Coordinates of N, CA and C in Angstrom, one line a residue:
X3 N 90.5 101.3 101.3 CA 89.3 100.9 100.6 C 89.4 101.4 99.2
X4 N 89.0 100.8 98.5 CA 88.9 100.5 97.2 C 87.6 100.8 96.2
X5 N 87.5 102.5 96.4 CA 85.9 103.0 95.7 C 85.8 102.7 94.2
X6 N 87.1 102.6 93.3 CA 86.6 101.5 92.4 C 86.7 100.2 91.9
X7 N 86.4 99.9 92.4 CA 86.3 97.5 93.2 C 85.4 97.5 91.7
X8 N 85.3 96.5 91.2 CA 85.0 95.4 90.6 C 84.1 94.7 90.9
X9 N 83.1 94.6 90.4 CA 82.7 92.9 90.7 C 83.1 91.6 90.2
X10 N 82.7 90.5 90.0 CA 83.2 89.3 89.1 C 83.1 89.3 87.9
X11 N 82.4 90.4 87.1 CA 81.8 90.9 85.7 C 82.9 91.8 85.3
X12 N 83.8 92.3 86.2 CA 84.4 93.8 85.7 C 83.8 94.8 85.9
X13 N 82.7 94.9 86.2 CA 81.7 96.8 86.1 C 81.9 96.6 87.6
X14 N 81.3 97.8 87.9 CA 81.2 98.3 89.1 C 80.8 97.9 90.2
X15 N 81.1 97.3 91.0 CA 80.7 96.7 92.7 C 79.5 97.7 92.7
X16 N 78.3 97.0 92.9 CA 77.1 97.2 93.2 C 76.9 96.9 94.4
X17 N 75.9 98.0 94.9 CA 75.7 97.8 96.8 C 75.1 96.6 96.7
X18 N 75.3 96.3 98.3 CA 74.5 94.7 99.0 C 73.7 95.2 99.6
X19 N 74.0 95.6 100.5 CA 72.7 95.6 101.8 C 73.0 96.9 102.2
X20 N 72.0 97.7 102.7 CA 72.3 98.8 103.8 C 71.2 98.6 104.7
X21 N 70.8 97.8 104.6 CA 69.7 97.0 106.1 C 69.8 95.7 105.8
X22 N 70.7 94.9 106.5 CA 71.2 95.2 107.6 C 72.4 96.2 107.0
X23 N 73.0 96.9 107.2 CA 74.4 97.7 107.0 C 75.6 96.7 106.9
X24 N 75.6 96.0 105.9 CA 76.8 95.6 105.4 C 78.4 95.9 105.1
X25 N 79.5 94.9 104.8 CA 80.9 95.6 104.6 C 81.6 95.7 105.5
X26 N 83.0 95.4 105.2 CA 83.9 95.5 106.4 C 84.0 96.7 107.0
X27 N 84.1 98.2 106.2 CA 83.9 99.6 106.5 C 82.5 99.6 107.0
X28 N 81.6 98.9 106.5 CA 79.8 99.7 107.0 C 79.7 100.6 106.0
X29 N 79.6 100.6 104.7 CA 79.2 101.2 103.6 C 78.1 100.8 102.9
X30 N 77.5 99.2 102.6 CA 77.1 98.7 101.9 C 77.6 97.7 101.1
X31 N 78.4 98.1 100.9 CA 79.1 97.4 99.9 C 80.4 96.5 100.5
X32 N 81.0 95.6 99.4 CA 81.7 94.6 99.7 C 82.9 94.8 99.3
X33 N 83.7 96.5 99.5 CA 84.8 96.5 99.4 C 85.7 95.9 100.3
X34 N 87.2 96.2 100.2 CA 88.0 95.4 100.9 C 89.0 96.5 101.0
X35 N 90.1 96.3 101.5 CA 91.3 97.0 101.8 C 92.3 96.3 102.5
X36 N 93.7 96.9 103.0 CA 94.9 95.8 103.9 C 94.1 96.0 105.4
X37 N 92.7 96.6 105.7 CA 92.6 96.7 107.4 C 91.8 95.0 107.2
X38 N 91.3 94.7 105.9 CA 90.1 94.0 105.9 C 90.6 92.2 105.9
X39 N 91.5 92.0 107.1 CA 92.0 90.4 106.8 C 90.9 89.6 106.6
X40 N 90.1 89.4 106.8 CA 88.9 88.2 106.7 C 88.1 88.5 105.1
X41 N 88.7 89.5 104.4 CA 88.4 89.3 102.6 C 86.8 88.9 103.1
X42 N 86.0 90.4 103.5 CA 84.6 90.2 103.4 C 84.1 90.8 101.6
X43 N 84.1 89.5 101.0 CA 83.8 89.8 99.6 C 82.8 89.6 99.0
X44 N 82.1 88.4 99.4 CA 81.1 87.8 99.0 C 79.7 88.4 99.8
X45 N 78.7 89.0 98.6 CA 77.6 89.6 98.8 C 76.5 87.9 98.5
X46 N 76.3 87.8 100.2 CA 75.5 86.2 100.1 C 74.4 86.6 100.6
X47 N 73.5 86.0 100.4 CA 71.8 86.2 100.9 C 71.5 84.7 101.6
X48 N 72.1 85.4 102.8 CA 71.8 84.1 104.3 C 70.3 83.5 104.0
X49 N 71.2 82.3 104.5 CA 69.8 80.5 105.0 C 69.6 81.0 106.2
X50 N 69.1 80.1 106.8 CA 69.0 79.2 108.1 C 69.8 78.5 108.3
X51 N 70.1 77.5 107.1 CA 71.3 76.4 106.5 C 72.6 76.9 107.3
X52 N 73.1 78.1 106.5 CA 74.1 78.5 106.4 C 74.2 79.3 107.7
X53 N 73.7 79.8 108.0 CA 73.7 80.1 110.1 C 73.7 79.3 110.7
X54 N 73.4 78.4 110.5 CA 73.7 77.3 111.6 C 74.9 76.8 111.2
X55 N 75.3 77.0 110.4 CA 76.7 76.5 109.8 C 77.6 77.4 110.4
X56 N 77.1 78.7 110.6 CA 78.6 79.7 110.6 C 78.6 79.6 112.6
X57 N 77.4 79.8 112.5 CA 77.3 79.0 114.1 C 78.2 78.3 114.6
X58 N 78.2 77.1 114.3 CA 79.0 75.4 114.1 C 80.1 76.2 114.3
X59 N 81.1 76.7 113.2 CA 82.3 77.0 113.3 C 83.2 78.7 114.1
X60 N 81.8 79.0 114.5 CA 82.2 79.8 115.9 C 82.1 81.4 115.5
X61 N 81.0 81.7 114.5 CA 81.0 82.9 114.3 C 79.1 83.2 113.9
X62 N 78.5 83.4 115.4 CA 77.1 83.9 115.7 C 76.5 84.8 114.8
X63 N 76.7 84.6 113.7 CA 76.0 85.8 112.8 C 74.4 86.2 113.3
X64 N 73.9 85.1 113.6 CA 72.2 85.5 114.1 C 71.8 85.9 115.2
X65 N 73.1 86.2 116.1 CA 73.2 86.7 117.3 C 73.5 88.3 117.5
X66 N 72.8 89.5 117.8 CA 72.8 90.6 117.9 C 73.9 91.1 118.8
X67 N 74.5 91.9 118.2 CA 75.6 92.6 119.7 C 75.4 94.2 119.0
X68 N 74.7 94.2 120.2 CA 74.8 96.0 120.2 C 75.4 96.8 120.4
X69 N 76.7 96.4 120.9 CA 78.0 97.0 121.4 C 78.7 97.6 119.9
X70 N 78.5 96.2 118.8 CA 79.1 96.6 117.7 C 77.7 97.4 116.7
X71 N 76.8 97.8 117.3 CA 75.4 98.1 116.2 C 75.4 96.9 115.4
X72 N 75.5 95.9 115.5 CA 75.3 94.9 114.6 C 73.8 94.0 115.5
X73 N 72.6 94.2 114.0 CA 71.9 93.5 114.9 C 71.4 91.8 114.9
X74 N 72.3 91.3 114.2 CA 72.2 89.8 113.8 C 71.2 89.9 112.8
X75 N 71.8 88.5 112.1 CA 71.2 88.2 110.7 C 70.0 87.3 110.8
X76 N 69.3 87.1 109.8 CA 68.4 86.2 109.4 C 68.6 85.7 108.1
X77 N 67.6 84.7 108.0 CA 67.6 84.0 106.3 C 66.9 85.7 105.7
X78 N 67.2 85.7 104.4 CA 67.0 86.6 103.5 C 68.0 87.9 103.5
X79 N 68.1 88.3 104.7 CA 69.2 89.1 104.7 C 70.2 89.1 103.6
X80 N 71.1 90.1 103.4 CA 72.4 89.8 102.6 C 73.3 90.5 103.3
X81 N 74.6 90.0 103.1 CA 75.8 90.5 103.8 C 76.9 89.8 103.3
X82 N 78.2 90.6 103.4 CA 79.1 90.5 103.1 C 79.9 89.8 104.0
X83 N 80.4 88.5 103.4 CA 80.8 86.8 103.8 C 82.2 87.2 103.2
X84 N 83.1 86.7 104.3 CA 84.5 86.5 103.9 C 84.6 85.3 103.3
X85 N 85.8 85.8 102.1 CA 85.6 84.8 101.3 C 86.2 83.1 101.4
X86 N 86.9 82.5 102.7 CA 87.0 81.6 103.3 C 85.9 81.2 103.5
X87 N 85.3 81.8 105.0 CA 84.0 81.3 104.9 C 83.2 80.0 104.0
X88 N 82.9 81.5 103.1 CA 81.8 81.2 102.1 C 82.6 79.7 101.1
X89 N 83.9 79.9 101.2 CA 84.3 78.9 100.2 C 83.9 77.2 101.4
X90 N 84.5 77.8 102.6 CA 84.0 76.2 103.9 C 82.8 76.1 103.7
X91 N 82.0 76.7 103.4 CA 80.1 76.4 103.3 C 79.9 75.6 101.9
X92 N 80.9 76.0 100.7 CA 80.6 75.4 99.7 C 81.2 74.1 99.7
X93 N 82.1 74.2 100.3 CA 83.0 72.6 100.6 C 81.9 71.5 101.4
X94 N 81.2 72.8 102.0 CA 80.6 71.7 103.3 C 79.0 71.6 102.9
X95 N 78.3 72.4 101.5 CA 77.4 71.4 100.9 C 76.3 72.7 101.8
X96 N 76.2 73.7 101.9 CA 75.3 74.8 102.8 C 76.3 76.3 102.0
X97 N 76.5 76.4 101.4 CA 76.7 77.4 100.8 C 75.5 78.5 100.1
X98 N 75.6 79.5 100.5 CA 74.5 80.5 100.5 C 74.3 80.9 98.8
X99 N 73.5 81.3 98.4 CA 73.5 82.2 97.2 C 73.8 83.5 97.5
X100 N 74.7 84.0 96.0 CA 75.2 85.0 96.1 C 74.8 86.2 95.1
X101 N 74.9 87.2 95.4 CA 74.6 88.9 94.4 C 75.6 89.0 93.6
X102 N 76.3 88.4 92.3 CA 77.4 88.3 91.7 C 77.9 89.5 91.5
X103 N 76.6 90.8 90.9 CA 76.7 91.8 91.1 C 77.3 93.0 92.0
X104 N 77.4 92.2 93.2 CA 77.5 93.0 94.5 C 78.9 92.2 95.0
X105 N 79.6 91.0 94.4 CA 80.4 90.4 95.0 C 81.7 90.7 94.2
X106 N 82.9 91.4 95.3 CA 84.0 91.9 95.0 C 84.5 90.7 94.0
X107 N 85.6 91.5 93.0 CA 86.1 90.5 92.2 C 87.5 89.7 92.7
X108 N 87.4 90.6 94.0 CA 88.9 89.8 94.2 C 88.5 88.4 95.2
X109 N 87.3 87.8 95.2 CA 87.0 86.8 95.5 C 87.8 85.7 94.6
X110 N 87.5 86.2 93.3 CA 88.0 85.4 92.0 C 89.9 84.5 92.7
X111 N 90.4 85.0 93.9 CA 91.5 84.8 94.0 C 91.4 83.6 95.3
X112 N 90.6 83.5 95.7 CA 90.3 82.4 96.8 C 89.1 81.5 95.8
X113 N 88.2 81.8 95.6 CA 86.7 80.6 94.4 C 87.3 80.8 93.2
X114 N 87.0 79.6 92.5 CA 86.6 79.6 91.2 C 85.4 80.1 90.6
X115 N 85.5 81.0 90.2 CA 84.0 82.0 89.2 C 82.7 80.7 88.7
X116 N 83.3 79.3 88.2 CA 82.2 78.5 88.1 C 81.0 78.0 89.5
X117 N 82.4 78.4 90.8 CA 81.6 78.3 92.1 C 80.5 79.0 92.4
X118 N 81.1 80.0 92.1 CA 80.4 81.4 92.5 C 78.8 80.8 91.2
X119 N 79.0 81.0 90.1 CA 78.1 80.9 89.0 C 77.1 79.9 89.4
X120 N 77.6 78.7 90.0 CA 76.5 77.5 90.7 C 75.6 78.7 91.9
X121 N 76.5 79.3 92.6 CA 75.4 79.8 93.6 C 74.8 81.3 93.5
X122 N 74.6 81.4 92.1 CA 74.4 83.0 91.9 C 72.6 83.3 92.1
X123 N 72.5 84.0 92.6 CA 70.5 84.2 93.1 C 70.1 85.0 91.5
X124 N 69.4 84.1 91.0 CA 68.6 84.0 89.5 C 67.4 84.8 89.7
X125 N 67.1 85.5 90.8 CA 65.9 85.9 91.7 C 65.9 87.2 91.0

């Protein structure tokens, strides 16, 4: 892991979430490392949309498993979306908004930064 990560700005990867507990580690944040193949980069702030989407393609995010302390998402939530994923959601027109702030820069290697900029939360 990677404690000085980048965001898509260059400065400092800013935390996402610690409720729910975010990151491939469980830090908060949206670092990455070689354990982390699914490139959880993207700090997105879940739909409904986009759950039913991740749903569809075979990954229950709104479903709780307490085995892993994970207690399923909701809309509003934020969490760290591999950056495939989140790129299939934008192809497929349900792509979440994202914390640009909070979202690793090495997303920049899978999205185009204009992608990311359409779905950035102005919030």
């Amino acid at each position: 892991m990677d404690k000085s990560a980048k965001n898509v700005f260059g400065q400092p990867l800013k935390e996402c979430s610690k409720n729910p507990l975010t990151g491939f580690y469980r830090d908060g944040c949206c670092h990455t490392g070689p354990q982390d193949s699914g490139r959880h980069l993207v700090c997105a702030i879940m739909t409904d949309e986009f759950l039913d989407f991740s749903m569809e393609m075979g990954n229950p995010l709104k479903t709780p498993m307490p085995q892993y302390n994970f207690p399923g998402l909701k809309a509003g939530d934020k969490w760290c979306l591999c950056a495939l994923r989140w790129k299939e959601a934008y192809n497929a027109g349900v792509a979440p908004k994202i914390d640009l702030e909070a979202t690793n820069e090495k997303v920049l290697d899978f999205v185009k930064m204009d992608q990311l900029l359409e779905h950035a939360n102005t919030k």
